[in-house]
PDB file of C-alpha atoms in Angstrom:
ATOM      1  CA  MET A 519       0.126   0.184  -0.164  1.00  0.00           C
ATOM      2  CA  ASP A 520       1.675   3.180  -1.196  1.00  0.00           C
ATOM      3  CA  PHE A 521       1.294   6.636   0.710  1.00  0.00           C
ATOM      4  CA  MET A 522      -1.399   7.704  -1.616  1.00  0.00           C
ATOM      5  CA  THR A 523      -3.493   4.685  -1.292  1.00  0.00           C
ATOM      6  CA  LEU A 524      -2.892   4.784   2.589  1.00  0.00           C
ATOM      7  CA  ILE A 525      -4.382   8.403   2.125  1.00  0.00           C
ATOM      8  CA  GLN A 526      -7.574   7.299   0.592  1.00  0.00           C
ATOM      9  CA  VAL A 527      -8.130   4.531   2.880  1.00  0.00           C
ATOM     10  CA  LEU A 528      -7.905   7.267   5.767  1.00  0.00           C
ATOM     11  CA  ASP A 529     -10.194   9.405   4.043  1.00  0.00           C
ATOM     12  CA  SER A 530     -12.995   6.594   3.609  1.00  0.00           C
ATOM     13  CA  THR A 531     -12.261   5.828   7.209  1.00  0.00           C
ATOM     14  CA  VAL A 532     -13.065   9.288   8.622  1.00  0.00           C
ATOM     15  CA  ARG A 533     -16.301   9.298   6.465  1.00  0.00           C
ATOM     16  CA  LEU A 534     -17.330   6.050   7.509  1.00  0.00           C
ATOM     17  CA  ALA A 535     -16.458   6.215  11.069  1.00  0.00           C
ATOM     18  CA  THR A 536     -18.624   9.692  11.435  1.00  0.00           C
ATOM     19  CA  PRO A 537     -22.043   8.289  11.894  1.00  0.00           C
ATOM     20  CA  LEU A 538     -20.618   5.625  14.291  1.00  0.00           C
ATOM     21  CA  LEU A 539     -18.729   8.334  16.203  1.00  0.00           C
ATOM     22  CA  LEU A 540     -22.199  10.231  16.852  1.00  0.00           C
ATOM     23  CA  ALA A 541     -24.180   7.371  17.865  1.00  0.00           C
ATOM     24  CA  CYS A 542     -21.601   6.326  20.085  1.00  0.00           C
ATOM     25  CA  LEU A 543     -21.274   9.932  21.569  1.00  0.00           C
ATOM     26  CA  ALA A 544     -25.000   9.660  22.096  1.00  0.00           C
ATOM     27  CA  GLY A 545     -25.004   6.366  23.925  1.00  0.00           C
ATOM     28  CA  LEU A 546     -22.317   7.962  25.871  1.00  0.00           C
ATOM     29  CA  TYR A 547     -24.478  10.809  27.378  1.00  0.00           C
ATOM     30  CA  SER A 548     -27.654   8.607  28.001  1.00  0.00           C
ATOM     31  CA  GLU A 549     -25.638   5.702  29.659  1.00  0.00           C
ATOM     32  CA  ARG A 550     -23.625   8.010  31.670  1.00  0.00           C
ATOM     33  CA  ALA A 551     -26.743   9.384  33.173  1.00  0.00           C
ATOM     34  CA  GLY A 552     -27.974   5.730  33.816  1.00  0.00           C
ATOM     35  CA  ILE A 553     -30.103   5.313  30.950  1.00  0.00           C
ATOM     36  CA  PHE A 554     -29.182   2.211  28.943  1.00  0.00           C
ATOM     37  CA  ASP A 555     -30.115   2.986  24.965  1.00  0.00           C
ATOM     38  CA  ILE A 556     -30.006   0.096  22.661  1.00  0.00           C
ATOM     39  CA  GLY A 557     -32.178   2.257  20.331  1.00  0.00           C
ATOM     40  CA  LEU A 558     -29.499   4.109  18.803  1.00  0.00           C
ATOM     41  CA  GLU A 559     -30.194   2.303  15.452  1.00  0.00           C
ATOM     42  CA  GLY A 560     -33.700   3.167  15.372  1.00  0.00           C
ATOM     43  CA  LYS A 561     -33.310   6.672  15.917  1.00  0.00           C
ATOM     44  CA  MET A 562     -30.611   6.956  13.364  1.00  0.00           C
ATOM     45  CA  LEU A 563     -32.940   4.906  10.693  1.00  0.00           C
ATOM     46  CA  VAL A 564     -35.836   7.178  11.499  1.00  0.00           C
ATOM     47  CA  ALA A 565     -33.776  10.376  11.334  1.00  0.00           C
ATOM     48  CA  ALA A 566     -32.365   9.328   7.889  1.00  0.00           C
ATOM     49  CA  PHE A 567     -35.607   8.821   6.419  1.00  0.00           C
ATOM     50  CA  PHE A 568     -36.985  12.180   7.589  1.00  0.00           C
ATOM     51  CA  SER A 569     -33.843  14.038   6.614  1.00  0.00           C
ATOM     52  CA  ALA A 570     -33.755  12.547   3.191  1.00  0.00           C
ATOM     53  CA  ALA A 571     -37.404  13.033   2.437  1.00  0.00           C
ATOM     54  CA  ILE A 572     -37.740  16.597   4.065  1.00  0.00           C
ATOM     55  CA  ALA A 573     -34.408  17.618   1.974  1.00  0.00           C
ATOM     56  CA  TYR A 574     -35.792  16.118  -1.299  1.00  0.00           C
ATOM     57  CA  VAL A 575     -39.441  17.779  -0.766  1.00  0.00           C
ATOM     58  CA  SER A 576     -38.087  21.308   0.472  1.00  0.00           C
ATOM     59  CA  GLY A 577     -34.778  21.131  -1.462  1.00  0.00           C
ATOM     60  CA  SER A 578     -32.904  22.284   1.551  1.00  0.00           C
ATOM     61  CA  VAL A 579     -30.892  19.716   3.157  1.00  0.00           C
ATOM     62  CA  TRP A 580     -30.754  22.077   6.264  1.00  0.00           C
ATOM     63  CA  LEU A 581     -34.432  21.472   6.832  1.00  0.00           C
ATOM     64  CA  GLY A 582     -33.892  17.962   6.068  1.00  0.00           C
ATOM     65  CA  LEU A 583     -31.315  18.078   9.241  1.00  0.00           C
ATOM     66  CA  LEU A 584     -33.633  19.574  11.341  1.00  0.00           C
ATOM     67  CA  ALA A 585     -36.313  17.199  10.357  1.00  0.00           C
ATOM     68  CA  GLY A 586     -34.150  14.360  11.247  1.00  0.00           C
ATOM     69  CA  ILE A 587     -33.151  15.822  14.372  1.00  0.00           C
ATOM     70  CA  GLY A 588     -36.914  15.908  15.490  1.00  0.00           C
ATOM     71  CA  ALA A 589     -37.833  12.851  14.395  1.00  0.00           C
ATOM     72  CA  SER A 590     -34.864  11.112  16.501  1.00  0.00           C
ATOM     73  CA  MET A 591     -35.706  13.482  19.480  1.00  0.00           C
ATOM     74  CA  LEU A 592     -39.247  12.369  19.398  1.00  0.00           C
ATOM     75  CA  LEU A 593     -38.249   8.539  19.648  1.00  0.00           C
ATOM     76  CA  ALA A 594     -35.836   9.448  22.421  1.00  0.00           C
ATOM     77  CA  GLY A 595     -38.628  11.316  24.094  1.00  0.00           C
ATOM     78  CA  LEU A 596     -40.523   8.097  23.685  1.00  0.00           C
ATOM     79  CA  HIS A 597     -37.782   6.208  25.230  1.00  0.00           C
ATOM     80  CA  GLY A 598     -37.439   8.607  28.146  1.00  0.00           C
ATOM     81  CA  LEU A 599     -41.284   8.522  28.873  1.00  0.00           C
ATOM     82  CA  ALA A 600     -41.282   4.582  28.970  1.00  0.00           C
ATOM     83  CA  SER A 601     -37.939   4.195  31.084  1.00  0.00           C
ATOM     84  CA  ILE A 602     -37.972   7.265  33.143  1.00  0.00           C
ATOM     85  CA  THR A 603     -41.218   8.596  33.646  1.00  0.00           C
ATOM     86  CA  PHE A 604     -43.036   5.031  33.851  1.00  0.00           C
ATOM     87  CA  ARG A 605     -39.672   3.247  35.025  1.00  0.00           C
ATOM     88  CA  GLY A 606     -40.276   0.522  32.221  1.00  0.00           C
ATOM     89  CA  ASN A 607     -37.342  -1.893  31.210  1.00  0.00           C
ATOM     90  CA  GLN A 608     -34.965   0.194  29.325  1.00  0.00           C
ATOM     91  CA  LEU A 609     -33.484  -2.906  26.903  1.00  0.00           C
ATOM     92  CA  ILE A 610     -37.143  -3.512  26.016  1.00  0.00           C
ATOM     93  CA  SER A 611     -37.980  -0.071  25.034  1.00  0.00           C
ATOM     94  CA  GLY A 612     -34.666   0.329  23.196  1.00  0.00           C
ATOM     95  CA  VAL A 613     -35.637  -2.738  20.981  1.00  0.00           C
ATOM     96  CA  ALA A 614     -39.244  -1.664  20.590  1.00  0.00           C
ATOM     97  CA  ILE A 615     -38.041   1.791  18.926  1.00  0.00           C
ATOM     98  CA  ASN A 616     -35.773  -0.102  16.954  1.00  0.00           C
ATOM     99  CA  PHE A 617     -38.737  -2.324  15.207  1.00  0.00           C
ATOM    100  CA  LEU A 618     -40.864   0.711  15.150  1.00  0.00           C
ATOM    101  CA  ALA A 619     -38.203   2.651  13.370  1.00  0.00           C
ATOM    102  CA  ALA A 620     -37.705  -0.269  10.772  1.00  0.00           C
ATOM    103  CA  GLY A 621     -41.262  -0.859   9.881  1.00  0.00           C
ATOM    104  CA  MET A 622     -42.394   2.947  10.040  1.00  0.00           C
ATOM    105  CA  THR A 623     -39.562   4.240   7.580  1.00  0.00           C
ATOM    106  CA  VAL A 624     -40.290   1.595   4.606  1.00  0.00           C
ATOM    107  CA  LEU A 625     -44.060   2.041   5.416  1.00  0.00           C
ATOM    108  CA  ILE A 626     -44.208   5.837   5.119  1.00  0.00           C
ATOM    109  CA  ALA A 627     -41.455   5.974   2.419  1.00  0.00           C
ATOM    110  CA  GLN A 628     -43.578   3.608  -0.021  1.00  0.00           C
ATOM    111  CA  ASP A 629     -46.768   5.742   0.831  1.00  0.00           C
ATOM    112  CA  TRP A 630     -45.180   8.650  -0.009  1.00  0.00           C
ATOM    113  CA  PHE A 631     -42.752   8.204  -2.727  1.00  0.00           C
ATOM    114  CA  GLN A 632     -43.723   4.754  -4.371  1.00  0.00           C
ATOM    115  CA  GLN A 633     -40.302   3.666  -4.818  1.00  0.00           C
ATOM    116  CA  GLY A 634     -40.193   0.476  -3.043  1.00  0.00           C
ATOM    117  CA  GLY A 635     -39.338   2.162   0.524  1.00  0.00           C
ATOM    118  CA  ARG A 636     -36.630   4.434  -0.557  1.00  0.00           C
ATOM    119  CA  THR A 637     -36.670   8.161  -1.318  1.00  0.00           C
ATOM    120  CA  PRO A 638     -35.588   9.657  -4.638  1.00  0.00           C
ATOM    121  CA  SER A 639     -32.178  10.601  -5.066  1.00  0.00           C
ATOM    122  CA  LEU A 640     -31.099  13.658  -3.570  1.00  0.00           C
ATOM    123  CA  ALA A 641     -28.613  16.376  -5.520  1.00  0.00           C
ATOM    124  CA  GLY A 642     -27.467  20.028  -5.071  1.00  0.00           C
ATOM    125  CA  ASN A 643     -28.960  22.077  -2.115  1.00  0.00           C
ATOM    126  CA  ALA A 644     -30.866  18.927  -0.870  1.00  0.00           C
ATOM    127  CA  ARG A 645     -27.132  17.360  -0.238  1.00  0.00           C
ATOM    128  CA  PHE A 646     -24.192  18.230   2.189  1.00  0.00           C
ATOM    129  CA  ASN A 647     -21.350  19.579  -0.267  1.00  0.00           C
ATOM    130  CA  PRO A 648     -17.790  18.697   0.894  1.00  0.00           C
ATOM    131  CA  ILE A 649     -16.069  21.777   2.242  1.00  0.00           C
ATOM    132  CA  GLU A 650     -12.483  22.782   0.945  1.00  0.00           C
ATOM    133  CA  LEU A 651     -10.455  23.989   3.772  1.00  0.00           C
ATOM    134  CA  PRO A 652      -8.475  26.978   3.173  1.00  0.00           C
ATOM    135  CA  PHE A 653      -5.012  26.562   0.925  1.00  0.00           C
ATOM    136  CA  ALA A 654      -6.074  22.900   0.314  1.00  0.00           C
ATOM    137  CA  GLU A 655      -5.469  23.562  -3.316  1.00  0.00           C
ATOM    138  CA  ALA A 656      -2.257  25.463  -2.840  1.00  0.00           C
ATOM    139  CA  LEU A 657      -0.647  22.894  -0.499  1.00  0.00           C
ATOM    140  CA  SER A 658      -1.911  19.728  -2.117  1.00  0.00           C
ATOM    141  CA  GLY A 659       1.505  19.562  -4.171  1.00  0.00           C
ATOM    142  CA  VAL A 660       3.737  19.981  -0.714  1.00  0.00           C
ATOM    143  CA  PRO A 661       5.330  16.317  -0.083  1.00  0.00           C
ATOM    144  CA  PHE A 662       3.671  14.708   2.662  1.00  0.00           C
ATOM    145  CA  PHE A 663       1.953  17.459   4.539  1.00  0.00           C
ATOM    146  CA  GLY A 664      -0.030  18.497   1.419  1.00  0.00           C
ATOM    147  CA  PRO A 665      -2.028  15.150   0.503  1.00  0.00           C
ATOM    148  CA  ILE A 666      -2.870  14.749   4.295  1.00  0.00           C
ATOM    149  CA  TYR A 667      -4.133  18.547   4.299  1.00  0.00           C
ATOM    150  CA  ALA A 668      -5.587  18.480   1.155  1.00  0.00           C
ATOM    151  CA  GLU A 669      -7.106  14.818   0.725  1.00  0.00           C
ATOM    152  CA  LEU A 670      -7.721  13.625   4.719  1.00  0.00           C
ATOM    153  CA  LEU A 671      -8.329  16.761   6.347  1.00  0.00           C
ATOM    154  CA  SER A 672     -10.166  18.690   3.867  1.00  0.00           C
ATOM    155  CA  GLY A 673     -13.123  18.124   1.424  1.00  0.00           C
ATOM    156  CA  HIS A 674     -15.606  16.652   4.174  1.00  0.00           C
ATOM    157  CA  SER A 675     -19.130  17.758   4.574  1.00  0.00           C
ATOM    158  CA  ILE A 676     -19.874  19.967   7.793  1.00  0.00           C
ATOM    159  CA  LEU A 677     -21.217  17.169   9.441  1.00  0.00           C
ATOM    160  CA  VAL A 678     -18.062  15.210   9.819  1.00  0.00           C
ATOM    161  CA  TYR A 679     -16.135  18.494  11.340  1.00  0.00           C
ATOM    162  CA  ILE A 680     -19.259  18.856  13.296  1.00  0.00           C
ATOM    163  CA  ALA A 681     -18.539  15.221  14.877  1.00  0.00           C
ATOM    164  CA  PHE A 682     -15.103  15.255  15.370  1.00  0.00           C
ATOM    165  CA  LEU A 683     -15.412  18.672  17.370  1.00  0.00           C
ATOM    166  CA  ALA A 684     -18.055  16.967  19.343  1.00  0.00           C
ATOM    167  CA  VAL A 685     -15.210  14.767  21.014  1.00  0.00           C
ATOM    168  CA  PRO A 686     -13.328  17.578  23.007  1.00  0.00           C
ATOM    169  CA  GLY A 687     -16.861  19.480  23.344  1.00  0.00           C
ATOM    170  CA  THR A 688     -18.225  16.329  25.439  1.00  0.00           C
ATOM    171  CA  TRP A 689     -15.131  15.637  27.314  1.00  0.00           C
ATOM    172  CA  TRP A 690     -15.258  19.451  28.348  1.00  0.00           C
ATOM    173  CA  LEU A 691     -18.863  18.830  29.143  1.00  0.00           C
ATOM    174  CA  LEU A 692     -18.736  15.828  31.015  1.00  0.00           C
ATOM    175  CA  TYR A 693     -15.409  16.844  33.044  1.00  0.00           C
ATOM    176  CA  ARG A 694     -15.097  20.476  33.253  1.00  0.00           C
ATOM    177  CA  THR A 695     -18.785  21.331  33.953  1.00  0.00           C
ATOM    178  CA  ARG A 696     -21.239  21.175  36.762  1.00  0.00           C
ATOM    179  CA  PHE A 697     -23.876  19.679  34.521  1.00  0.00           C
ATOM    180  CA  GLY A 698     -21.242  16.854  33.463  1.00  0.00           C
ATOM    181  CA  LEU A 699     -20.502  16.353  37.022  1.00  0.00           C
ATOM    182  CA  ARG A 700     -24.371  15.889  37.860  1.00  0.00           C
ATOM    183  CA  LEU A 701     -24.835  13.811  34.498  1.00  0.00           C
ATOM    184  CA  ARG A 702     -21.894  11.575  35.803  1.00  0.00           C
ATOM    185  CA  ALA A 703     -23.340  11.333  39.365  1.00  0.00           C
ATOM    186  CA  VAL A 704     -26.813  10.512  38.334  1.00  0.00           C
ATOM    187  CA  GLY A 705     -25.381   7.223  36.617  1.00  0.00           C
ATOM    188  CA  GLU A 706     -23.627   6.247  39.450  1.00  0.00           C
ATOM    189  CA  ASN A 707     -25.512   7.495  42.706  1.00  0.00           C
ATOM    190  CA  PRO A 708     -28.964   9.194  41.610  1.00  0.00           C
ATOM    191  CA  ALA A 709     -30.117   9.024  45.238  1.00  0.00           C
ATOM    192  CA  ALA A 710     -27.246  11.379  46.419  1.00  0.00           C
ATOM    193  CA  VAL A 711     -27.854  13.800  43.518  1.00  0.00           C
ATOM    194  CA  ASP A 712     -31.320  13.982  44.710  1.00  0.00           C
ATOM    195  CA  THR A 713     -30.484  14.603  48.114  1.00  0.00           C
ATOM    196  CA  ALA A 714     -28.425  17.563  47.121  1.00  0.00           C
ATOM    197  CA  GLY A 715     -31.559  19.198  45.540  1.00  0.00           C
ATOM    198  CA  VAL A 716     -30.961  18.125  41.912  1.00  0.00           C
ATOM    199  CA  SER A 717     -33.454  16.609  39.486  1.00  0.00           C
ATOM    200  CA  VAL A 718     -32.613  13.221  38.791  1.00  0.00           C
ATOM    201  CA  VAL A 719     -35.528  13.325  36.156  1.00  0.00           C
ATOM    202  CA  GLY A 720     -34.474  16.400  34.712  1.00  0.00           C
ATOM    203  CA  LEU A 721     -31.107  15.231  34.254  1.00  0.00           C
ATOM    204  CA  ARG A 722     -31.676  12.076  32.556  1.00  0.00           C
ATOM    205  CA  TYR A 723     -34.321  13.595  30.145  1.00  0.00           C
ATOM    206  CA  ALA A 724     -31.813  16.206  29.401  1.00  0.00           C
ATOM    207  CA  ALA A 725     -29.205  13.411  28.550  1.00  0.00           C
ATOM    208  CA  VAL A 726     -31.800  11.478  26.879  1.00  0.00           C
ATOM    209  CA  GLY A 727     -32.229  14.561  24.690  1.00  0.00           C
ATOM    210  CA  ILE A 728     -28.813  14.968  23.679  1.00  0.00           C
ATOM    211  CA  CYS A 729     -28.535  11.543  22.683  1.00  0.00           C
ATOM    212  CA  GLY A 730     -31.724  12.199  20.328  1.00  0.00           C
ATOM    213  CA  ILE A 731     -30.173  15.092  18.799  1.00  0.00           C
ATOM    214  CA  LEU A 732     -26.624  13.183  18.087  1.00  0.00           C
ATOM    215  CA  CYS A 733     -28.739  10.361  16.802  1.00  0.00           C
ATOM    216  CA  GLY A 734     -30.486  12.606  14.495  1.00  0.00           C
ATOM    217  CA  ILE A 735     -26.977  14.343  13.110  1.00  0.00           C
ATOM    218  CA  ALA A 736     -25.920  10.602  12.510  1.00  0.00           C
ATOM    219  CA  GLY A 737     -28.865   9.566  10.566  1.00  0.00           C
ATOM    220  CA  ALA A 738     -29.043  12.776   8.457  1.00  0.00           C
ATOM    221  CA  TYR A 739     -25.330  12.411   7.546  1.00  0.00           C
ATOM    222  CA  LEU A 740     -26.155   8.835   6.204  1.00  0.00           C
ATOM    223  CA  ALA A 741     -28.865  10.028   4.069  1.00  0.00           C
ATOM    224  CA  THR A 742     -27.747  13.387   2.780  1.00  0.00           C
ATOM    225  CA  ALA A 743     -24.095  13.105   2.877  1.00  0.00           C
ATOM    226  CA  LEU A 744     -22.212   9.709   3.118  1.00  0.00           C
ATOM    227  CA  GLN A 745     -25.178   8.522   0.760  1.00  0.00           C
ATOM    228  CA  ALA A 746     -27.766  10.546  -1.878  1.00  0.00           C
ATOM    229  CA  GLY A 747     -31.108   9.728  -0.082  1.00  0.00           C
ATOM    230  CA  PHE A 748     -32.879   7.016   1.900  1.00  0.00           C
ATOM    231  CA  VAL A 749     -32.955   3.166   1.270  1.00  0.00           C
ATOM    232  CA  LYS A 750     -34.358   0.196   3.508  1.00  0.00           C
ATOM    233  CA  ASP A 751     -32.302  -0.363   6.713  1.00  0.00           C
ATOM    234  CA  MET A 752     -29.710   1.831   5.465  1.00  0.00           C
ATOM    235  CA  THR A 753     -27.969   2.188   9.198  1.00  0.00           C
ATOM    236  CA  ALA A 754     -26.889  -1.526   8.846  1.00  0.00           C
ATOM    237  CA  GLY A 755     -26.285  -2.367  12.323  1.00  0.00           C
ATOM    238  CA  ARG A 756     -24.255   0.913  12.883  1.00  0.00           C
ATOM    239  CA  GLY A 757     -26.072   1.566  16.369  1.00  0.00           C
ATOM    240  CA  PHE A 758     -25.188  -1.890  17.603  1.00  0.00           C
ATOM    241  CA  ILE A 759     -21.320  -1.151  16.564  1.00  0.00           C
ATOM    242  CA  ALA A 760     -21.638   2.238  18.125  1.00  0.00           C
ATOM    243  CA  LEU A 761     -22.654   0.422  21.281  1.00  0.00           C
ATOM    244  CA  ALA A 762     -19.725  -2.070  21.077  1.00  0.00           C
ATOM    245  CA  ALA A 763     -17.317   0.621  20.575  1.00  0.00           C
ATOM    246  CA  LEU A 764     -18.986   2.704  23.542  1.00  0.00           C
ATOM    247  CA  ILE A 765     -18.024  -0.591  25.804  1.00  0.00           C
ATOM    248  CA  PHE A 766     -14.552  -0.870  24.019  1.00  0.00           C
ATOM    249  CA  ALA A 767     -13.988   2.836  25.228  1.00  0.00           C
ATOM    250  CA  LYS A 768     -15.280   2.207  28.588  1.00  0.00           C
ATOM    251  CA  TRP A 769     -17.644   5.335  28.328  1.00  0.00           C
ATOM    252  CA  ARG A 770     -15.120   7.935  27.649  1.00  0.00           C
ATOM    253  CA  PRO A 771     -15.198  10.130  24.457  1.00  0.00           C
ATOM    254  CA  TRP A 772     -11.674  10.250  23.415  1.00  0.00           C
ATOM    255  CA  GLN A 773     -11.325   6.249  23.596  1.00  0.00           C
ATOM    256  CA  ALA A 774     -14.632   6.120  21.807  1.00  0.00           C
ATOM    257  CA  MET A 775     -13.535   8.253  18.853  1.00  0.00           C
ATOM    258  CA  TRP A 776     -10.169   6.052  18.225  1.00  0.00           C
ATOM    259  CA  ALA A 777     -12.783   2.725  18.666  1.00  0.00           C
ATOM    260  CA  CYS A 778     -14.961   4.070  15.896  1.00  0.00           C
ATOM    261  CA  LEU A 779     -12.135   4.906  13.875  1.00  0.00           C
ATOM    262  CA  LEU A 780     -11.054   1.290  14.320  1.00  0.00           C
ATOM    263  CA  PHE A 781     -14.193   0.229  13.120  1.00  0.00           C
ATOM    264  CA  GLY A 782     -14.416   2.683  10.161  1.00  0.00           C
ATOM    265  CA  PHE A 783     -11.010   1.260   8.935  1.00  0.00           C
ATOM    266  CA  LEU A 784     -11.966  -2.108   8.740  1.00  0.00           C
ATOM    267  CA  GLN A 785     -15.095  -0.882   6.791  1.00  0.00           C
ATOM    268  CA  ALA A 786     -12.597   1.130   4.484  1.00  0.00           C
ATOM    269  CA  ILE A 787     -10.318  -1.636   3.951  1.00  0.00           C
ATOM    270  CA  ALA A 788     -13.362  -4.219   3.156  1.00  0.00           C
ATOM    271  CA  LEU A 789     -14.794  -1.565   0.445  1.00  0.00           C
ATOM    272  CA  ARG A 790     -11.418  -1.227  -1.131  1.00  0.00           C
ATOM    273  CA  TYR A 791     -10.027  -4.477  -0.901  1.00  0.00           C
ATOM    274  CA  GLN A 792     -12.548  -6.962  -2.182  1.00  0.00           C
ATOM    275  CA  ASN A 793     -10.479 -10.145  -2.327  1.00  0.00           C
ATOM    276  CA  ILE A 794      -7.197 -10.215  -0.387  1.00  0.00           C
ATOM    277  CA  ASP A 795      -4.464 -12.999  -1.577  1.00  0.00           C
ATOM    278  CA  LEU A 796      -2.363 -14.244   1.569  1.00  0.00           C
ATOM    279  CA  GLY A 797       0.120 -16.251   0.355  1.00  0.00           C
ATOM    280  CA  GLY A 798      -2.086 -18.001  -2.105  1.00  0.00           C
ATOM    281  CA  VAL A 799      -5.363 -18.397   0.171  1.00  0.00           C
ATOM    282  CA  VAL A 800      -7.870 -15.808  -0.832  1.00  0.00           C
ATOM    283  CA  ILE A 801     -10.379 -14.195   1.535  1.00  0.00           C
ATOM    284  CA  PRO A 802     -13.619 -13.544  -0.184  1.00  0.00           C
ATOM    285  CA  VAL A 803     -15.261 -10.232   0.106  1.00  0.00           C
ATOM    286  CA  GLN A 804     -17.917 -11.622   2.296  1.00  0.00           C
ATOM    287  CA  VAL A 805     -15.301 -12.220   5.068  1.00  0.00           C
ATOM    288  CA  MET A 806     -14.104  -8.545   4.805  1.00  0.00           C
ATOM    289  CA  ASP A 807     -17.763  -7.353   4.708  1.00  0.00           C
ATOM    290  CA  ALA A 808     -18.388  -9.479   7.976  1.00  0.00           C
ATOM    291  CA  LEU A 809     -15.182  -7.928   9.746  1.00  0.00           C
ATOM    292  CA  PRO A 810     -16.613  -4.872  11.379  1.00  0.00           C
ATOM    293  CA  TYR A 811     -19.091  -7.132  12.884  1.00  0.00           C
ATOM    294  CA  ILE A 812     -17.026  -9.856  13.787  1.00  0.00           C
ATOM    295  CA  LEU A 813     -14.620  -7.317  15.790  1.00  0.00           C
ATOM    296  CA  THR A 814     -18.085  -6.265  17.359  1.00  0.00           C
ATOM    297  CA  VAL A 815     -18.672  -9.964  18.796  1.00  0.00           C
ATOM    298  CA  VAL A 816     -14.904 -10.177  19.750  1.00  0.00           C
ATOM    299  CA  ILE A 817     -14.943  -6.738  21.569  1.00  0.00           C
ATOM    300  CA  LEU A 818     -18.329  -7.495  23.267  1.00  0.00           C
ATOM    301  CA  ALA A 819     -16.765 -11.023  24.218  1.00  0.00           C
ATOM    302  CA  GLY A 820     -13.619  -9.845  25.583  1.00  0.00           C
ATOM    303  CA  PHE A 821     -14.403  -6.566  27.327  1.00  0.00           C
ATOM    304  CA  VAL A 822     -17.836  -6.839  28.296  1.00  0.00           C
ATOM    305  CA  GLY A 823     -16.883  -7.987  31.532  1.00  0.00           C
ATOM    306  CA  LYS A 824     -13.961  -5.709  32.317  1.00  0.00           C
ATOM    307  CA  ALA A 825     -15.728  -2.595  31.297  1.00  0.00           C
ATOM    308  CA  ILE A 826     -17.940  -1.394  33.976  1.00  0.00           C
ATOM    309  CA  PRO A 827     -20.787   0.683  32.979  1.00  0.00           C
ATOM    310  CA  PRO A 828     -22.282   3.144  35.340  1.00  0.00           C
ATOM    311  CA  ARG A 829     -23.683   1.782  38.388  1.00  0.00           C
ATOM    312  CA  ALA A 830     -26.898   3.025  38.436  1.00  0.00           C
ATOM    313  CA  GLY A 831     -26.979   1.852  34.692  1.00  0.00           C
ATOM    314  CA  GLY A 832     -30.790   0.543  33.576  1.00  0.00           C
ATOM    315  CA  GLU A 833     -32.360   1.201  36.902  1.00  0.00           C
ATOM    316  CA  PRO A 834     -34.965   3.166  37.266  1.00  0.00           C
ATOM    317  CA  TYR A 835     -34.750   5.798  39.976  1.00  0.00           C
ATOM    318  CA  VAL A 836     -37.399   5.609  42.816  1.00  0.00           C
ATOM    319  CA  LYS A 837     -37.466   8.704  45.304  1.00  0.00           C
ATOM    320  CA  GLU A 838     -37.512   7.614  48.721  1.00  0.00           C
ATOM    321  CA  ARG A 839     -40.431   8.787  50.891  1.00  0.00           C
TER     322      ARG A 839
END
């Protein structure tokens, strides 16, 4: 693999890791507050559909983005209502959201556009276009650093930059602000937070709301930036891969970024190298496509026992009288 090929693979890695990173950070906020959320997949899927549909109808990708975030937050609110207010089982609520999104998106898409459960292709202002950073073209000829700046760092949509800026933003919010301290505390010892006069319910709803916003951006990125429209089940398990990355990262933002980049790198390798010849043994394309999912199983099997989740995670809080 020469240098330019490596740059192209890493460029694909960044693009493919972006929805994983957004979903991973979404789960981080929710689970740090004690609300387990396996409905990331469903929220991403419904956001992908509504962002693509509204972007196509209105011709504005920004309206599509707002529609995707709104749809995701609606499902996030539903999950919060079931698991926080009514103290239901958080895992069952997440599974229900995934099934609801998978069926609802195809049904509405078929009724709306009559194209087999997909939206029409997006073009022009209905898609997020690449952004060229300053002096990218001028510096492209500089050895080593030029291709890194012009090909790897430049040329992404604005949602890619938002996703990677969200990593230090999340770290600062969680570890350097009063809100972050309370959010982490409510996932460890909600009774102590309640004793201090802080609303446990309010903090958990805030975390679920942030989760909905990030999942909405992730879904909108899939349909309006990475691809040009919505197709059935286009999230393809990314929500569950994001959960695996979150466990692998032990619920920490910087480690989550590197875990998502690892998954993105495997996907990029699978897309670029369909069949790999290792000393006469040809690895078929199906094995390459399955690599991210194999890694998900390996990580869950190897790290789920070692990664300690928030102590109050998955447990509804009942205020003592």
